[in-house]
Amino acid sequence: MRYSKTAYVLLGLLSVEPDKSGYGLRKAIEGSVGHFWGESYGQIYPTLKRLATEGLIEASRSATTMKRGRQEYSLTDAGRTCLRDWLALPFHNDPPRNEFLLKLFFGREAAPGVSVGHIRDLQERNQRMLALLLGIEKDAQSHGGGGPHERYWMLTLSLGIALTRTALEWGEGALATLGGADAVPDRLGDGGGIPPAAA
């Protein structure tokens, strides 16, 4: 049976830490996979209901759960099998919708200085992201506690750091490439058509 990616996110989080409510799962997403996976929070509760109906998760019946007064869920054996089956499938990264790149691609039509401004804005965002990721890395290294999951979390984090650093390096080169050219209107013609690789 096919499930949305939201279902696998929820199954994965419950495999790490059981007895989570819908709210708890949302907070867990924000503090972990939310840094690289845009999840639709409006789908959490309908997906939890479906997973419970189909026996992939079950309502927790612990005293702690009853005391908290909210419905919490744990992974069943069937849910763990479903998660493992999905993890074994080839991954598919959907084509990104990156508005920055779209505007940069058509940057020649922008007013002077606009593209440079966008690049500087991206640099600031990436600097903040790098500081955040390095802070998470430092905290993880000092506290640990991820158990058998930790090595996978740290690999995910290290790729995020590497990609952000590469983006910052690209931004420096992009600013140098445009230099003063972006401040002066292009009077050399109408361009030469869409590059073959982008056509």
PDB file of N, CA and C in Angstrom, residues 66-117:
ATOM      1  N   MET A  66      -1.893   8.939  29.949  1.00  0.00           N
ATOM      2  CA  MET A  66      -3.195   9.303  30.498  1.00  0.00           C
ATOM      3  C   MET A  66      -3.108  10.597  31.302  1.00  0.00           C
ATOM      4  N   LYS A  67      -2.011  10.758  32.017  1.00  0.00           N
ATOM      5  CA  LYS A  67      -1.827  11.959  32.838  1.00  0.00           C
ATOM      6  C   LYS A  67      -1.705  13.200  31.972  1.00  0.00           C
ATOM      7  N   ARG A  68      -1.034  13.055  30.829  1.00  0.00           N
ATOM      8  CA  ARG A  68      -0.843  14.214  29.949  1.00  0.00           C
ATOM      9  C   ARG A  68      -2.144  14.637  29.278  1.00  0.00           C
ATOM     10  N   GLY A  69      -3.090  13.738  29.185  1.00  0.00           N
ATOM     11  CA  GLY A  69      -4.386  14.090  28.630  1.00  0.00           C
ATOM     12  C   GLY A  69      -4.398  14.278  27.135  1.00  0.00           C
ATOM     13  N   ARG A  70      -3.429  13.711  26.432  1.00  0.00           N
ATOM     14  CA  ARG A  70      -3.431  13.789  24.976  1.00  0.00           C
ATOM     15  C   ARG A  70      -3.099  12.418  24.405  1.00  0.00           C
ATOM     16  N   GLN A  71      -3.569  12.197  23.183  1.00  0.00           N
ATOM     17  CA  GLN A  71      -3.333  10.899  22.553  1.00  0.00           C
ATOM     18  C   GLN A  71      -1.895  10.812  22.055  1.00  0.00           C
ATOM     19  N   GLU A  72      -1.209   9.766  22.491  1.00  0.00           N
ATOM     20  CA  GLU A  72       0.160   9.546  22.041  1.00  0.00           C
ATOM     21  C   GLU A  72       0.236   8.198  21.344  1.00  0.00           C
ATOM     22  N   TYR A  73       1.226   8.075  20.458  1.00  0.00           N
ATOM     23  CA  TYR A  73       1.313   6.887  19.612  1.00  0.00           C
ATOM     24  C   TYR A  73       2.686   6.241  19.697  1.00  0.00           C
ATOM     25  N   SER A  74       2.707   4.946  19.414  1.00  0.00           N
ATOM     26  CA  SER A  74       3.949   4.189  19.308  1.00  0.00           C
ATOM     27  C   SER A  74       3.895   3.342  18.047  1.00  0.00           C
ATOM     28  N   LEU A  75       5.058   2.951  17.578  1.00  0.00           N
ATOM     29  CA  LEU A  75       5.181   2.138  16.372  1.00  0.00           C
ATOM     30  C   LEU A  75       4.844   0.684  16.686  1.00  0.00           C
ATOM     31  N   THR A  76       4.111   0.029  15.778  1.00  0.00           N
ATOM     32  CA  THR A  76       3.865  -1.403  15.901  1.00  0.00           C
ATOM     33  C   THR A  76       4.913  -2.156  15.081  1.00  0.00           C
ATOM     34  N   ASP A  77       4.933  -3.472  15.210  1.00  0.00           N
ATOM     35  CA  ASP A  77       5.848  -4.280  14.398  1.00  0.00           C
ATOM     36  C   ASP A  77       5.553  -4.099  12.915  1.00  0.00           C
ATOM     37  N   ALA A  78       4.265  -4.014  12.573  1.00  0.00           N
ATOM     38  CA  ALA A  78       3.879  -3.804  11.171  1.00  0.00           C
ATOM     39  C   ALA A  78       4.364  -2.440  10.688  1.00  0.00           C
ATOM     40  N   GLY A  79       4.297  -1.442  11.562  1.00  0.00           N
ATOM     41  CA  GLY A  79       4.774  -0.107  11.200  1.00  0.00           C
ATOM     42  C   GLY A  79       6.269  -0.090  10.976  1.00  0.00           C
ATOM     43  N   ARG A  80       7.006  -0.804  11.820  1.00  0.00           N
ATOM     44  CA  ARG A  80       8.462  -0.865  11.653  1.00  0.00           C
ATOM     45  C   ARG A  80       8.829  -1.566  10.336  1.00  0.00           C
ATOM     46  N   THR A  81       8.100  -2.618   9.999  1.00  0.00           N
ATOM     47  CA  THR A  81       8.335  -3.324   8.739  1.00  0.00           C
ATOM     48  C   THR A  81       8.051  -2.406   7.551  1.00  0.00           C
ATOM     49  N   CYS A  82       6.955  -1.653   7.634  1.00  0.00           N
ATOM     50  CA  CYS A  82       6.603  -0.703   6.573  1.00  0.00           C
ATOM     51  C   CYS A  82       7.695   0.342   6.403  1.00  0.00           C
ATOM     52  N   LEU A  83       8.183   0.864   7.513  1.00  0.00           N
ATOM     53  CA  LEU A  83       9.254   1.866   7.465  1.00  0.00           C
ATOM     54  C   LEU A  83      10.509   1.275   6.833  1.00  0.00           C
ATOM     55  N   ARG A  84      10.887   0.063   7.224  1.00  0.00           N
ATOM     56  CA  ARG A  84      12.095  -0.563   6.685  1.00  0.00           C
ATOM     57  C   ARG A  84      11.958  -0.859   5.196  1.00  0.00           C
ATOM     58  N   ASP A  85      10.760  -1.257   4.768  1.00  0.00           N
ATOM     59  CA  ASP A  85      10.533  -1.499   3.337  1.00  0.00           C
ATOM     60  C   ASP A  85      10.722  -0.217   2.539  1.00  0.00           C
ATOM     61  N   TRP A  86      10.199   0.894   3.072  1.00  0.00           N
ATOM     62  CA  TRP A  86      10.342   2.185   2.379  1.00  0.00           C
ATOM     63  C   TRP A  86      11.801   2.637   2.362  1.00  0.00           C
ATOM     64  N   LEU A  87      12.510   2.466   3.466  1.00  0.00           N
ATOM     65  CA  LEU A  87      13.913   2.875   3.536  1.00  0.00           C
ATOM     66  C   LEU A  87      14.771   2.129   2.521  1.00  0.00           C
ATOM     67  N   ALA A  88      14.374   0.904   2.170  1.00  0.00           N
ATOM     68  CA  ALA A  88      15.156   0.096   1.233  1.00  0.00           C
ATOM     69  C   ALA A  88      14.928   0.502  -0.224  1.00  0.00           C
ATOM     70  N   LEU A  89      13.870   1.271  -0.490  1.00  0.00           N
ATOM     71  CA  LEU A  89      13.580   1.684  -1.869  1.00  0.00           C
ATOM     72  C   LEU A  89      14.551   2.773  -2.321  1.00  0.00           C
ATOM     73  N   PRO A  90      14.823   2.879  -3.640  1.00  0.00           N
ATOM     74  CA  PRO A  90      15.650   3.992  -4.144  1.00  0.00           C
ATOM     75  C   PRO A  90      14.995   5.328  -3.787  1.00  0.00           C
ATOM     76  N   PHE A  91      15.818   6.318  -3.461  1.00  0.00           N
ATOM     77  CA  PHE A  91      15.246   7.624  -3.110  1.00  0.00           C
ATOM     78  C   PHE A  91      14.961   8.433  -4.368  1.00  0.00           C
ATOM     79  N   HIS A  92      14.003   9.340  -4.249  1.00  0.00           N
ATOM     80  CA  HIS A  92      13.629  10.233  -5.346  1.00  0.00           C
ATOM     81  C   HIS A  92      13.616  11.658  -4.809  1.00  0.00           C
ATOM     82  N   ASN A  93      14.522  12.475  -5.301  1.00  0.00           N
ATOM     83  CA  ASN A  93      14.511  13.895  -4.947  1.00  0.00           C
ATOM     84  C   ASN A  93      13.731  14.636  -6.016  1.00  0.00           C
ATOM     85  N   ASP A  94      12.605  15.192  -5.633  1.00  0.00           N
ATOM     86  CA  ASP A  94      11.805  15.942  -6.598  1.00  0.00           C
ATOM     87  C   ASP A  94      12.573  17.174  -7.069  1.00  0.00           C
ATOM     88  N   PRO A  95      12.329  17.613  -8.329  1.00  0.00           N
ATOM     89  CA  PRO A  95      12.996  18.831  -8.794  1.00  0.00           C
ATOM     90  C   PRO A  95      12.691  19.986  -7.850  1.00  0.00           C
ATOM     91  N   PRO A  96      13.721  20.710  -7.410  1.00  0.00           N
ATOM     92  CA  PRO A  96      13.490  21.810  -6.459  1.00  0.00           C
ATOM     93  C   PRO A  96      12.799  22.994  -7.109  1.00  0.00           C
ATOM     94  N   ARG A  97      12.082  23.742  -6.328  1.00  0.00           N
ATOM     95  CA  ARG A  97      11.499  25.014  -6.777  1.00  0.00           C
ATOM     96  C   ARG A  97      12.213  26.106  -5.988  1.00  0.00           C
ATOM     97  N   ASN A  98      13.289  26.617  -6.580  1.00  0.00           N
ATOM     98  CA  ASN A  98      14.169  27.561  -5.904  1.00  0.00           C
ATOM     99  C   ASN A  98      13.981  28.939  -6.524  1.00  0.00           C
ATOM    100  N   GLU A  99      13.260  29.805  -5.822  1.00  0.00           N
ATOM    101  CA  GLU A  99      12.939  31.123  -6.382  1.00  0.00           C
ATOM    102  C   GLU A  99      14.191  31.976  -6.555  1.00  0.00           C
ATOM    103  N   PHE A 100      15.159  31.821  -5.664  1.00  0.00           N
ATOM    104  CA  PHE A 100      16.406  32.571  -5.819  1.00  0.00           C
ATOM    105  C   PHE A 100      17.059  32.244  -7.157  1.00  0.00           C
ATOM    106  N   LEU A 101      17.202  30.955  -7.469  1.00  0.00           N
ATOM    107  CA  LEU A 101      17.840  30.564  -8.728  1.00  0.00           C
ATOM    108  C   LEU A 101      17.021  31.014  -9.931  1.00  0.00           C
ATOM    109  N   LEU A 102      15.696  30.971  -9.808  1.00  0.00           N
ATOM    110  CA  LEU A 102      14.847  31.412 -10.904  1.00  0.00           C
ATOM    111  C   LEU A 102      15.066  32.898 -11.194  1.00  0.00           C
ATOM    112  N   LYS A 103      15.133  33.695 -10.138  1.00  0.00           N
ATOM    113  CA  LYS A 103      15.345  35.131 -10.331  1.00  0.00           C
ATOM    114  C   LYS A 103      16.756  35.424 -10.824  1.00  0.00           C
ATOM    115  N   LEU A 104      17.726  34.655 -10.353  1.00  0.00           N
ATOM    116  CA  LEU A 104      19.099  34.847 -10.818  1.00  0.00           C
ATOM    117  C   LEU A 104      19.220  34.492 -12.294  1.00  0.00           C
ATOM    118  N   PHE A 105      18.543  33.426 -12.712  1.00  0.00           N
ATOM    119  CA  PHE A 105      18.598  32.981 -14.100  1.00  0.00           C
ATOM    120  C   PHE A 105      18.136  34.087 -15.046  1.00  0.00           C
ATOM    121  N   PHE A 106      17.096  34.828 -14.643  1.00  0.00           N
ATOM    122  CA  PHE A 106      16.571  35.920 -15.459  1.00  0.00           C
ATOM    123  C   PHE A 106      17.107  37.274 -14.998  1.00  0.00           C
ATOM    124  N   GLY A 107      18.224  37.264 -14.275  1.00  0.00           N
ATOM    125  CA  GLY A 107      18.752  38.464 -13.646  1.00  0.00           C
ATOM    126  C   GLY A 107      19.106  39.606 -14.580  1.00  0.00           C
ATOM    127  N   ARG A 108      19.393  39.312 -15.845  1.00  0.00           N
ATOM    128  CA  ARG A 108      19.755  40.377 -16.785  1.00  0.00           C
ATOM    129  C   ARG A 108      18.620  41.374 -16.968  1.00  0.00           C
ATOM    130  N   GLU A 109      17.377  40.907 -16.755  1.00  0.00           N
ATOM    131  CA  GLU A 109      16.218  41.783 -16.937  1.00  0.00           C
ATOM    132  C   GLU A 109      15.912  42.607 -15.687  1.00  0.00           C
ATOM    133  N   ALA A 110      16.599  42.311 -14.591  1.00  0.00           N
ATOM    134  CA  ALA A 110      16.338  43.040 -13.344  1.00  0.00           C
ATOM    135  C   ALA A 110      17.003  44.408 -13.380  1.00  0.00           C
ATOM    136  N   ALA A 111      16.525  45.292 -12.524  1.00  0.00           N
ATOM    137  CA  ALA A 111      17.149  46.604 -12.394  1.00  0.00           C
ATOM    138  C   ALA A 111      18.574  46.424 -11.857  1.00  0.00           C
ATOM    139  N   PRO A 112      19.475  47.362 -12.166  1.00  0.00           N
ATOM    140  CA  PRO A 112      20.852  47.257 -11.679  1.00  0.00           C
ATOM    141  C   PRO A 112      20.909  47.078 -10.170  1.00  0.00           C
ATOM    142  N   GLY A 113      21.734  46.149  -9.744  1.00  0.00           N
ATOM    143  CA  GLY A 113      21.943  45.914  -8.326  1.00  0.00           C
ATOM    144  C   GLY A 113      21.008  44.906  -7.694  1.00  0.00           C
ATOM    145  N   VAL A 114      19.933  44.537  -8.390  1.00  0.00           N
ATOM    146  CA  VAL A 114      18.947  43.626  -7.804  1.00  0.00           C
ATOM    147  C   VAL A 114      19.547  42.242  -7.560  1.00  0.00           C
ATOM    148  N   SER A 115      20.225  41.696  -8.567  1.00  0.00           N
ATOM    149  CA  SER A 115      20.781  40.344  -8.414  1.00  0.00           C
ATOM    150  C   SER A 115      21.849  40.294  -7.327  1.00  0.00           C
ATOM    151  N   VAL A 116      22.683  41.323  -7.280  1.00  0.00           N
ATOM    152  CA  VAL A 116      23.703  41.383  -6.228  1.00  0.00           C
ATOM    153  C   VAL A 116      23.031  41.430  -4.863  1.00  0.00           C
ATOM    154  N   GLY A 117      21.939  42.186  -4.760  1.00  0.00           N
ATOM    155  CA  GLY A 117      21.203  42.260  -3.504  1.00  0.00           C
ATOM    156  C   GLY A 117      20.642  40.911  -3.093  1.00  0.00           C
TER     157      GLY A 117
END
